[in-house]
GROMACS .gro file of C-alpha atoms in nm:
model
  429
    1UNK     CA    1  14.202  13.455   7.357
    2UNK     CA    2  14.252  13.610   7.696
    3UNK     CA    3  13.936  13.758   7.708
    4UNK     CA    4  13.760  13.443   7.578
    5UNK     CA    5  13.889  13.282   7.861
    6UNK     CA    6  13.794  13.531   8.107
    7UNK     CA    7  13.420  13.597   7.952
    8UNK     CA    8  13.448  13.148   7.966
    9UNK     CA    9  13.525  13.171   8.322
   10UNK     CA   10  13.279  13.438   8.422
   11UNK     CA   11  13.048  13.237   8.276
   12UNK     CA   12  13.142  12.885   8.423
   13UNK     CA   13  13.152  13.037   8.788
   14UNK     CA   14  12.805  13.222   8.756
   15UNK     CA   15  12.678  12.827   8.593
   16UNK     CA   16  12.852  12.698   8.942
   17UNK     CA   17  12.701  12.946   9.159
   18UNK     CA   18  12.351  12.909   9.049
   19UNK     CA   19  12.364  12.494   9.062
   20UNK     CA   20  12.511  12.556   9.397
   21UNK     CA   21  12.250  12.811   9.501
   22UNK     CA   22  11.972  12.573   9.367
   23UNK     CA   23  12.153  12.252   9.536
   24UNK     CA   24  12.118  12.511   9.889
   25UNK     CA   25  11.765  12.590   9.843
   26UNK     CA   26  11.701  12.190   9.727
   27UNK     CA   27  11.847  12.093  10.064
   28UNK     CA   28  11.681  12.343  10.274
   29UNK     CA   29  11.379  12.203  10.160
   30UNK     CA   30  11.462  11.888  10.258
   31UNK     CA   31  11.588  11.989  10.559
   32UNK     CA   32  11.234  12.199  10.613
   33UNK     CA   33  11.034  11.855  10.548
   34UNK     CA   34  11.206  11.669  10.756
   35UNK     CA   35  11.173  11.871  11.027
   36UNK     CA   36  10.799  11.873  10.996
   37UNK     CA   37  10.794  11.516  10.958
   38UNK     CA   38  10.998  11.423  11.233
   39UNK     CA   39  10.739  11.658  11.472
   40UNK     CA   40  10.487  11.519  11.353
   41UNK     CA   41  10.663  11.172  11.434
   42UNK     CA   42  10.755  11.284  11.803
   43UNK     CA   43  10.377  11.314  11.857
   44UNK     CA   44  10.304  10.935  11.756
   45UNK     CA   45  10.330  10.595  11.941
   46UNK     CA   46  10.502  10.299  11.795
   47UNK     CA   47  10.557   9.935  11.946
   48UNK     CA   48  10.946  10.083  11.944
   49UNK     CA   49  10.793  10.353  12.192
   50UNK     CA   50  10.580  10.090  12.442
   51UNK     CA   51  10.932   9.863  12.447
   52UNK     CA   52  11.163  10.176  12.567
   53UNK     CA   53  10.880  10.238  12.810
   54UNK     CA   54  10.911   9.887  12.940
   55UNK     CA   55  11.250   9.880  12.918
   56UNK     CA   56  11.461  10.204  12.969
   57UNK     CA   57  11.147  10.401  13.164
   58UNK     CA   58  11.405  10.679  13.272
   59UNK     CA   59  11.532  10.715  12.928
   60UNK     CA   60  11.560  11.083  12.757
   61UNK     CA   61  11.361  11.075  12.443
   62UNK     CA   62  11.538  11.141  12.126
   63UNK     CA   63  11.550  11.474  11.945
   64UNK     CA   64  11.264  11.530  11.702
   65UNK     CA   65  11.530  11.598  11.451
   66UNK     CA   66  11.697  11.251  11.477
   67UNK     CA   67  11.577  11.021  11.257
   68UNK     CA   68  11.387  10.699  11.380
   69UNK     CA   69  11.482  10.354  11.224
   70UNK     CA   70  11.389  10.212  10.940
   71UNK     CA   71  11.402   9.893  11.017
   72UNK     CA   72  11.112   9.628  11.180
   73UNK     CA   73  11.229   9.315  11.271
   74UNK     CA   74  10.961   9.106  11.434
   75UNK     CA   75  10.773   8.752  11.502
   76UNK     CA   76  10.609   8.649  11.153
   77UNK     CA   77  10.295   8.517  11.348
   78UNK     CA   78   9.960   8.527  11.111
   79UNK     CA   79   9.658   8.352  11.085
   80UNK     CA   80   9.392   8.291  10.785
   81UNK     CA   81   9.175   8.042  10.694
   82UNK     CA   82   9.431   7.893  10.412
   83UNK     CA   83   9.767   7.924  10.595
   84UNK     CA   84   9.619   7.808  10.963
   85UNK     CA   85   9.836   7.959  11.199
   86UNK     CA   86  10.152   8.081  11.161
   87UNK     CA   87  10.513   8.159  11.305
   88UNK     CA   88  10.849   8.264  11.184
   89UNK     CA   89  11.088   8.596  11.162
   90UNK     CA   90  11.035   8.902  10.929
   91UNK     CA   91  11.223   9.184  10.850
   92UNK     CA   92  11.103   9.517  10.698
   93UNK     CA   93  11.293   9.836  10.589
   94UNK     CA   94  11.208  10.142  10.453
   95UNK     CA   95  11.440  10.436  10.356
   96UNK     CA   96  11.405  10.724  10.116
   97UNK     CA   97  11.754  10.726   9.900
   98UNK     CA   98  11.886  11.056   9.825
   99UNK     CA   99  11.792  11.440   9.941
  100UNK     CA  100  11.511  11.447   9.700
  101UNK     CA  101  11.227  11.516   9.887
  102UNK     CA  102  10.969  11.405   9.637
  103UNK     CA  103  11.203  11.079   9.648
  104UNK     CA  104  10.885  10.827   9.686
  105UNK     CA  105  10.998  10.551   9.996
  106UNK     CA  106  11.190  10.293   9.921
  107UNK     CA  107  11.045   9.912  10.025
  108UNK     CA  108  11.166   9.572  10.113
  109UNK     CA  109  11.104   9.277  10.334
  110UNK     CA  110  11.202   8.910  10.417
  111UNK     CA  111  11.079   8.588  10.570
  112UNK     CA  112  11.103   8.247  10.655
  113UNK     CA  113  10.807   8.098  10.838
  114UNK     CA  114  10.592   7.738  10.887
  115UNK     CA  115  10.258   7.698  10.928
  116UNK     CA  116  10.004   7.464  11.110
  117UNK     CA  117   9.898   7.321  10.767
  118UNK     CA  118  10.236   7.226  10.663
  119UNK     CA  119  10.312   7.528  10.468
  120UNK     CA  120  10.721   7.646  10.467
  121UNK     CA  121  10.775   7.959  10.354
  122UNK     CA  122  11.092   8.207  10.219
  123UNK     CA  123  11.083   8.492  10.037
  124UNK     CA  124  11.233   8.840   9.952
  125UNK     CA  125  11.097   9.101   9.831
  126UNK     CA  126  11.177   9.477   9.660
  127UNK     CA  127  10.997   9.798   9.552
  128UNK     CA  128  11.316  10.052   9.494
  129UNK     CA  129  11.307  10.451   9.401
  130UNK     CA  130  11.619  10.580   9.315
  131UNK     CA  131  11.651  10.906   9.430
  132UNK     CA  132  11.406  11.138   9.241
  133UNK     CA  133  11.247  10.868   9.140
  134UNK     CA  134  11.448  10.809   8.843
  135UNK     CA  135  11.406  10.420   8.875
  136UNK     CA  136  11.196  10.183   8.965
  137UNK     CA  137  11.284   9.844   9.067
  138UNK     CA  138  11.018   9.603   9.165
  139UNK     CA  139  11.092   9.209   9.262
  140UNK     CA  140  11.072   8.907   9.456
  141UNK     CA  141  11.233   8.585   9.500
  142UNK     CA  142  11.029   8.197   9.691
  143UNK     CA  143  11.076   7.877   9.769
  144UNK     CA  144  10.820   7.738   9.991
  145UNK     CA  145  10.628   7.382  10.010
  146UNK     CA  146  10.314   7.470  10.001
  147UNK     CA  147   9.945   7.380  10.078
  148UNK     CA  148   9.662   7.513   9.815
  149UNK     CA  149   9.318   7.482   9.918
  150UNK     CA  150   9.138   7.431   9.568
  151UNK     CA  151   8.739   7.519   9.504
  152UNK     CA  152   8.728   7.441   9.249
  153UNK     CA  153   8.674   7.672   8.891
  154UNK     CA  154   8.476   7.975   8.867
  155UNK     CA  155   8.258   8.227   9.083
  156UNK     CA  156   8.009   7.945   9.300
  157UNK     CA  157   7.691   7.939   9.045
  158UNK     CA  158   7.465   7.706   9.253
  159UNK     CA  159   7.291   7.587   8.925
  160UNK     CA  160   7.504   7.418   8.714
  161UNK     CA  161   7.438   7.209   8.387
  162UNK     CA  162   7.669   7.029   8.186
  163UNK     CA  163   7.879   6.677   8.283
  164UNK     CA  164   7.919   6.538   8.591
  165UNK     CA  165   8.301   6.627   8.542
  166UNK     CA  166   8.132   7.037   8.423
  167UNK     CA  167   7.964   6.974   8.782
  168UNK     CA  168   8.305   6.905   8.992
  169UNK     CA  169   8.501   7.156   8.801
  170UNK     CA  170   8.272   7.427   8.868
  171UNK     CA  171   8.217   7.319   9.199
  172UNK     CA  172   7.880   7.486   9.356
  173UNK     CA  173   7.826   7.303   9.682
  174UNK     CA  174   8.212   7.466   9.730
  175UNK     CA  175   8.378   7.165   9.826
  176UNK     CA  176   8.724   7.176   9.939
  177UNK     CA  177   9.050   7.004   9.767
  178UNK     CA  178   9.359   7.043   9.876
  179UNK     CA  179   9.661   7.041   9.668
  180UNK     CA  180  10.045   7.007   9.779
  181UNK     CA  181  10.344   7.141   9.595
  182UNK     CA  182  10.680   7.290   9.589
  183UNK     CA  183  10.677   7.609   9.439
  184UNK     CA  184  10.955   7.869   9.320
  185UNK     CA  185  10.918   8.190   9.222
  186UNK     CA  186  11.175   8.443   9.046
  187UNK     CA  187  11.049   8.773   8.895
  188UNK     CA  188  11.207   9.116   8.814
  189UNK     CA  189  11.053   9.433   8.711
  190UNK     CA  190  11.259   9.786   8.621
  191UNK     CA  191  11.064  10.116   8.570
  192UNK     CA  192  11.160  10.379   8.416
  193UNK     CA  193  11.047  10.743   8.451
  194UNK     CA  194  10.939  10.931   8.144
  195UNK     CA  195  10.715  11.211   8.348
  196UNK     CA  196  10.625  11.303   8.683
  197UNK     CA  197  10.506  11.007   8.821
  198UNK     CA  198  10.482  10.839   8.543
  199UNK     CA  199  10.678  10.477   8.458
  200UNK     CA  200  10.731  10.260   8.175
  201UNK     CA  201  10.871   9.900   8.238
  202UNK     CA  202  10.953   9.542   8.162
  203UNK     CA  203  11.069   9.206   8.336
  204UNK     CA  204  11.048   8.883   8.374
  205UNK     CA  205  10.876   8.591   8.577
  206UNK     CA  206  10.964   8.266   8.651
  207UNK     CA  207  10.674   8.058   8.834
  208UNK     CA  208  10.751   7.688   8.881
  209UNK     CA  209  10.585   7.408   9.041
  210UNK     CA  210  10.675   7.043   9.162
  211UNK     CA  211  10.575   6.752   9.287
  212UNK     CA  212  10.217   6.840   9.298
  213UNK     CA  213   9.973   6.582   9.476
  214UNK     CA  214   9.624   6.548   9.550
  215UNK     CA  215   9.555   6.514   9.901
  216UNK     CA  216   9.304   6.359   9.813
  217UNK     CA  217   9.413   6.052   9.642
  218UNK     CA  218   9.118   5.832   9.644
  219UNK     CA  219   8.898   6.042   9.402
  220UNK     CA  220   9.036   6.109   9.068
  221UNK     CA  221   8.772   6.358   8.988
  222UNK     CA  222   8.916   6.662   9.134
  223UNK     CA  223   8.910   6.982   8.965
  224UNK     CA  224   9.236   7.008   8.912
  225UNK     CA  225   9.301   6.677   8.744
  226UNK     CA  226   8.965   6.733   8.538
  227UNK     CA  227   9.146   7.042   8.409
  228UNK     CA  228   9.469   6.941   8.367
  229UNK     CA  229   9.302   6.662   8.092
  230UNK     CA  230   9.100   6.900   7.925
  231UNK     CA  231   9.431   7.145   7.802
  232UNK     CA  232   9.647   6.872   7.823
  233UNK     CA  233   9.873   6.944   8.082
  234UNK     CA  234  10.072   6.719   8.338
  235UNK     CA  235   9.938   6.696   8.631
  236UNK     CA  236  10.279   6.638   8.877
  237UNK     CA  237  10.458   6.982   8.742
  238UNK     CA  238  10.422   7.317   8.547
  239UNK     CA  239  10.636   7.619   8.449
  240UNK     CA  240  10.501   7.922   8.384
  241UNK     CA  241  10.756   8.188   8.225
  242UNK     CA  242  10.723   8.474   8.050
  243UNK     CA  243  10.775   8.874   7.985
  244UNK     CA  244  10.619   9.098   8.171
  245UNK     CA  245  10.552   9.492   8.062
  246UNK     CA  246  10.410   9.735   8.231
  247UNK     CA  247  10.300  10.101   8.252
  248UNK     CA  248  10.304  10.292   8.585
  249UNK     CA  249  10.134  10.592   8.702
  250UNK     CA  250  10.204  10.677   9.120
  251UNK     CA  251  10.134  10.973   9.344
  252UNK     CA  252  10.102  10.797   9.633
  253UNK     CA  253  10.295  10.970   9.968
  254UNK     CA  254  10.345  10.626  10.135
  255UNK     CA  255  10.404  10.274   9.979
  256UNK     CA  256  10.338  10.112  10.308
  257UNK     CA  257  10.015  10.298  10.383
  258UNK     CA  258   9.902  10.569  10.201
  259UNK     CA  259   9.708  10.899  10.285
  260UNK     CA  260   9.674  11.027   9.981
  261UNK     CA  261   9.737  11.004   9.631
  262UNK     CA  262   9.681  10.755   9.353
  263UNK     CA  263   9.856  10.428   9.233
  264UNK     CA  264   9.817  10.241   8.905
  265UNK     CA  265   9.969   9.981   8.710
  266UNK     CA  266   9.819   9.792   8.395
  267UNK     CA  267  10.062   9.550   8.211
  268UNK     CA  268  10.098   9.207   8.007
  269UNK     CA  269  10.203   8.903   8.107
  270UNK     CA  270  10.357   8.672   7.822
  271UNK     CA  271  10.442   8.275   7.906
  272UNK     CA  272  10.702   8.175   7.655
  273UNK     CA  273  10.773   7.801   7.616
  274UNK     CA  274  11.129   7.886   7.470
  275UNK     CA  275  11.176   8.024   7.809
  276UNK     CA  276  11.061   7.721   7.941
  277UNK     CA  277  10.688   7.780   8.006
  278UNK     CA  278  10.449   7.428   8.033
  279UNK     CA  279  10.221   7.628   7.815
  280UNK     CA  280  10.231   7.967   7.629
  281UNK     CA  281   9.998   8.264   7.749
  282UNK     CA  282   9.897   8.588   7.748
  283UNK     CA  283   9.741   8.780   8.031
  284UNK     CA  284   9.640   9.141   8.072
  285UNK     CA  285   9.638   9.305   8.477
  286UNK     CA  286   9.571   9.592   8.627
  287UNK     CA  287   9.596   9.740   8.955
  288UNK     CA  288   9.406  10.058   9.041
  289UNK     CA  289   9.406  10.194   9.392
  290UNK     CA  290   9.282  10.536   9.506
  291UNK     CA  291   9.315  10.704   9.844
  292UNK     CA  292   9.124  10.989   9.969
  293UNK     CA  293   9.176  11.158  10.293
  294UNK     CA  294   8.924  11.334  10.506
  295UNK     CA  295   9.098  11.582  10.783
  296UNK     CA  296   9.406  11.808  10.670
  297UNK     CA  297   9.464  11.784  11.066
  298UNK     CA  298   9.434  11.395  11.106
  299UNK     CA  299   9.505  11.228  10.808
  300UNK     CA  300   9.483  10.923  10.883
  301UNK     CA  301   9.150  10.951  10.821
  302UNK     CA  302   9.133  10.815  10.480
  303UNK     CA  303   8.861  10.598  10.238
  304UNK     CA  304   9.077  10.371  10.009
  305UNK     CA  305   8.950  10.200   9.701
  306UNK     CA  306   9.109   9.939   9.529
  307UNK     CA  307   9.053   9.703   9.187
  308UNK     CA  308   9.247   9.451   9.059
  309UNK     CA  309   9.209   9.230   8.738
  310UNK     CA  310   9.375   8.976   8.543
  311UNK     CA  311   9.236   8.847   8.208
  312UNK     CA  312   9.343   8.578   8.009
  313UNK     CA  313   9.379   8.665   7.664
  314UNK     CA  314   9.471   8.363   7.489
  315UNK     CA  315   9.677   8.034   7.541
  316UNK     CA  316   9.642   7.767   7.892
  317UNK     CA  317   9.753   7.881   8.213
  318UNK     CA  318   9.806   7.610   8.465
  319UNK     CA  319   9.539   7.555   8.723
  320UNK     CA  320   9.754   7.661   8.973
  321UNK     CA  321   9.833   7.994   8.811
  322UNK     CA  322   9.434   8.084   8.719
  323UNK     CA  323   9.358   8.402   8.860
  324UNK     CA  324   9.149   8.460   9.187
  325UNK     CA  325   9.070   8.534   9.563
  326UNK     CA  326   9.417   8.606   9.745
  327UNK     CA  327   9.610   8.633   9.392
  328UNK     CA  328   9.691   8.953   9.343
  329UNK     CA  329  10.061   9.028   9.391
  330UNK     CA  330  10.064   9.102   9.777
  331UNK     CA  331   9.806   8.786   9.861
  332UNK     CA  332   9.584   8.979  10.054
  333UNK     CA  333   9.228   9.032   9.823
  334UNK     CA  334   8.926   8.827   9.988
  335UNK     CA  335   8.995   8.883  10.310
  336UNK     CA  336   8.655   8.677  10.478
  337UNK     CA  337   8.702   8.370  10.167
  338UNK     CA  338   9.069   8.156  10.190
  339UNK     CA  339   9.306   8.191   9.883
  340UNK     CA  340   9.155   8.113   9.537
  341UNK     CA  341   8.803   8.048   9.645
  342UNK     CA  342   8.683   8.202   9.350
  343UNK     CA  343   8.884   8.189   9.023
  344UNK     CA  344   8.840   8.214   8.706
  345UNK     CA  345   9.066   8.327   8.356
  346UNK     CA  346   8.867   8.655   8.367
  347UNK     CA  347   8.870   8.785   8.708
  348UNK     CA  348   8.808   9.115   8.871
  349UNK     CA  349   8.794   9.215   9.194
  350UNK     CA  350   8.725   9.555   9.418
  351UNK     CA  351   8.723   9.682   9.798
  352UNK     CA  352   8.655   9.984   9.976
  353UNK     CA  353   8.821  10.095  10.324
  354UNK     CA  354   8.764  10.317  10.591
  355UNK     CA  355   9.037  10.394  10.819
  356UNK     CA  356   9.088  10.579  11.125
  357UNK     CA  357   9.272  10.644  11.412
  358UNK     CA  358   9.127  10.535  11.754
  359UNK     CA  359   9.367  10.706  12.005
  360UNK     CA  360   9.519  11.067  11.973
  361UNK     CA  361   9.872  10.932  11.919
  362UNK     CA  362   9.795  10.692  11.660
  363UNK     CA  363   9.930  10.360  11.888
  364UNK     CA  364   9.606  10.213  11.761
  365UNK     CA  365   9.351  10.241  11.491
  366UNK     CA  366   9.073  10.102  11.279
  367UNK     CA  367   8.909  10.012  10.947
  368UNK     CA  368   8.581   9.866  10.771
  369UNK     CA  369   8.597   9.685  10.470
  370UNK     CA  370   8.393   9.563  10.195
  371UNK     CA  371   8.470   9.370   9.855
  372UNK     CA  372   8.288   9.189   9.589
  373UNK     CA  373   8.469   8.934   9.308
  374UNK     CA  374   8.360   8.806   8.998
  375UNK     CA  375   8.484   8.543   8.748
  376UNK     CA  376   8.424   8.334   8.417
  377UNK     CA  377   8.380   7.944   8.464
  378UNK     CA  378   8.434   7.812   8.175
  379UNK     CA  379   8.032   7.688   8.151
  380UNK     CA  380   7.816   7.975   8.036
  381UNK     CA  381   7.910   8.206   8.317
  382UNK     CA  382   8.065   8.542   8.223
  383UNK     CA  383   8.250   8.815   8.399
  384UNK     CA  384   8.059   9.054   8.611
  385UNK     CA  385   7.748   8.849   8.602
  386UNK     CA  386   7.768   8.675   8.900
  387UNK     CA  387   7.893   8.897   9.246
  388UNK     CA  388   8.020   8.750   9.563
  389UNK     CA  389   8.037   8.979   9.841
  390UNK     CA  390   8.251   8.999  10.131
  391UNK     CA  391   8.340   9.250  10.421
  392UNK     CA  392   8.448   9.309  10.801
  393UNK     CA  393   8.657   9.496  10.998
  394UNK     CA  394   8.983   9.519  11.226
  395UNK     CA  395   9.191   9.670  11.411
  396UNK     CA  396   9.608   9.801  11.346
  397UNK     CA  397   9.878   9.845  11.581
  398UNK     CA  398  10.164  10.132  11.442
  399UNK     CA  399  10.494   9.880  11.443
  400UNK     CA  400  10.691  10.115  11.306
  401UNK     CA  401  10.583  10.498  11.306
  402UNK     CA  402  10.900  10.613  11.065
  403UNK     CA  403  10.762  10.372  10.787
  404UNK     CA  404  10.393  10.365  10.858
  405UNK     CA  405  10.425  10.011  10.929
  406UNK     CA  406  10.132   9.841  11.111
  407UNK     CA  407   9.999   9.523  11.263
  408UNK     CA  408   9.678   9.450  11.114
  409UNK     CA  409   9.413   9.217  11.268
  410UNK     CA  410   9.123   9.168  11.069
  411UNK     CA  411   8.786   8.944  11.099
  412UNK     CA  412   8.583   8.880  10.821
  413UNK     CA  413   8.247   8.709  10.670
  414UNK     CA  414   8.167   8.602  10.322
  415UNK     CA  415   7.926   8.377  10.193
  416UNK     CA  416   7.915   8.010  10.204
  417UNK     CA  417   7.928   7.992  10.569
  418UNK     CA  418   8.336   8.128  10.487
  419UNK     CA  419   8.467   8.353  10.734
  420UNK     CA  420   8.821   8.396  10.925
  421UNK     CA  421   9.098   8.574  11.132
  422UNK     CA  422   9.314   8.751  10.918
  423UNK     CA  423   9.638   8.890  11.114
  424UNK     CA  424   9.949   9.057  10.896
  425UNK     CA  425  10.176   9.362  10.873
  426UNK     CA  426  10.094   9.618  10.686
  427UNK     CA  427   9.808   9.734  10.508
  428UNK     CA  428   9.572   9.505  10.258
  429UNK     CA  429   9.601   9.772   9.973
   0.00000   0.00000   0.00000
């Protein structure tokens, strides 16, 4: 027994030594990264920088070693085509938990904002690694009275046949409707990790409407309403609930703006009415985006491609949940067209970027853009038949160099005369 117990011991101090050894050399790595990354750091320019300049000139800067904060709290001023002009407060963070190096970053923001069209605005929002990446928890929370420009249905076919209530639906001459509502919005996603990179996941998402009115009261034959008849929905209010699942596949080395690395998701969406859905539904998504960078030495240099779809497999959505320009799940597809320009229950849509830095210590930079979208209409049209194109270009301002967080200011064209300002943090895709 004695010698059981010693030969036990022996053995449980050599298991301790070695966890500790490999805990050591984990950390040192860690330690080793950081270090490079906070260098690297020291050599950029943030908006944090140009205020200690303005403000404490004869200040000391700080190690390379310490870490610079998270945290961006700033004016929420934007501008588009479909909000107007806008002003609030925002608030983003970004943290890696843990000492896992490979520990992807950790994302969240806030806001409350109005706008010049009457839009209010409030939301939360989540996308959570736990440290190496066991977890992933994605989410957000609104309430906002809103304003929704509506074209209409479909992808702008000029030559349309059919009804003169086919005709407004479809809307070719692109006239603009304009819906108001109150809208709240609850939904929840958890990932788990089953490989390297790899996530599996479910959740759910509540998407409500109320007291929705045509602007324009005097014409009953508005897209919306013509809709709303056909699958026999109300046309003052709408749920749209259901389960979500998803798979997961990330390598990307920045959530905020990414040099590298690939990021896909694919998933479907299931409106339940025993969970209180107007209609039931089932959608299928996916989200594909690709970056590639072109100098080991400046790698911000980087062409980014991105696709996004959403197809309607069976059931009604509600015409305010159809998928389109500006729908994806961070709002910012179509930049040159306002929000939902195009829609359609089969939509896809794709962009290319070029980014890159314009002075040596990244304070600003640049990027080129092009996209084309295509939908169904409901009237003979099918997906990928018909292409609209759009494109510009812009300019970003590095907020927040510990995060990657930047100011973007964008200008873009697309057709129908459509074109805008687009100003927000952080990148498009």
């Amino acid at each position: 027994m004695a010698l059981c117990a010693g030969v036990a011991n022996n053995a449980y101090g050599q298991a301790v030594g070695a966890d500790s050894l490999k805990k050591d050399s984990v950390q040192k790595h860690a330690l080793k990264l950081q270090r490079k990354e906070a260098v690297a750091l020291s050599k950029q320019y943030d908006v944090g920088d140009l205020a200690n300049a303005i403000f404490h000139p004869h200040k000391r800067p700080d190690s390379v070693l310490k870490k610079s904060s998270g945290i961006t709290v700033i004016p929420n001023v934007a501008a588009n085509p479909t909000i107007g002009s806008q002003i609030g407060i925002k608030a983003v963070a970004g943290r890696k938990l843990g000492n896992d190096p490979n520990t992807l970053l950790s994302v969240a923001a806030t806001s409350a904002s109005i706008t010049t069209k009457g839009i209010i605005y409030f939301y939360v929002n989540h996308n959570v690694y736990t440290p190496g990446n066991k977890w992933n928890f994605q989410g957000s929370l609104v309430a906002a009275k809103t304003v929704t420009p509506d074209f209409g249905l479909g992808i702008g076919r000029q030559n349309v046949e059919g009804s003169e209530a086919d005709k407004i639906l479809a809307d070719p001459q692109r006239k603009v409707y304009t819906l108001k509502s109150l809208y709240f919005n609850f939904r929840e996603k958890v990932y788990k990790e089953i490989q390297k990179g790899l996530f599996v996941g479910a959740g759910v998402s509540f998407d409500i409407r109320r007291n929705i009115e045509a602007k324009d009261t005097t014409n009953k034959l508005t897209p919306s309403r013509i809709y709303n008849e056909q699958h026999g929905l109300p046309q003052d209010r709408y749920s749209a609930n259901g389960l979500l699942f998803n798979v997961q596949y990330t390598t990307r080395d920045n959530q905020n703006r990414a040099y590298k690395g690939i990021y896909a998701d694919a998933g479907f969406r299931i409106n339940q009415t025993w969970m209180g859905s107007t209609k039931s539904a089932v959608q299928f998504t996916t989200d594909f985006r690709k970056y590639f960078s072109l100098s080991e030495s400046h790698p911000e240099h980087v062409i980014a491609f991105w696709n996004w779809g959403s197809y309607l497999l069976g059931g009604t959505l509600p015409y305010l949940e159809i998928p389109g320009t500006g729908r994806d799940g961070s709002f910012r597809s179509g930049r040159g067209y306002t929000s939902t320009y195009f829609k359609g229950t089969q939509y896809n849509y794709s962009e290319v970027e070029y980014r890159f830095p314009i002075l040596n210590n990244k304070f600003v930079s640049g990027v080129t853009f092009f996209n084309l979208q295509t939908a169904n209409d409901g009237l003979g049209t099918k997906l990928f038949r018909v292409w609209q194109p759009g494109g510009g270009g812009g300019l970003r301002v590095l907020f927040n160099k510990a995060t990657r967080t930047n100011l973007c200011l964008d200008y873009a064209w697309g057709k129908y005369g459509s074109k805008g300002f687009f100003l927000g943090l952080n990148e498009a895709f």
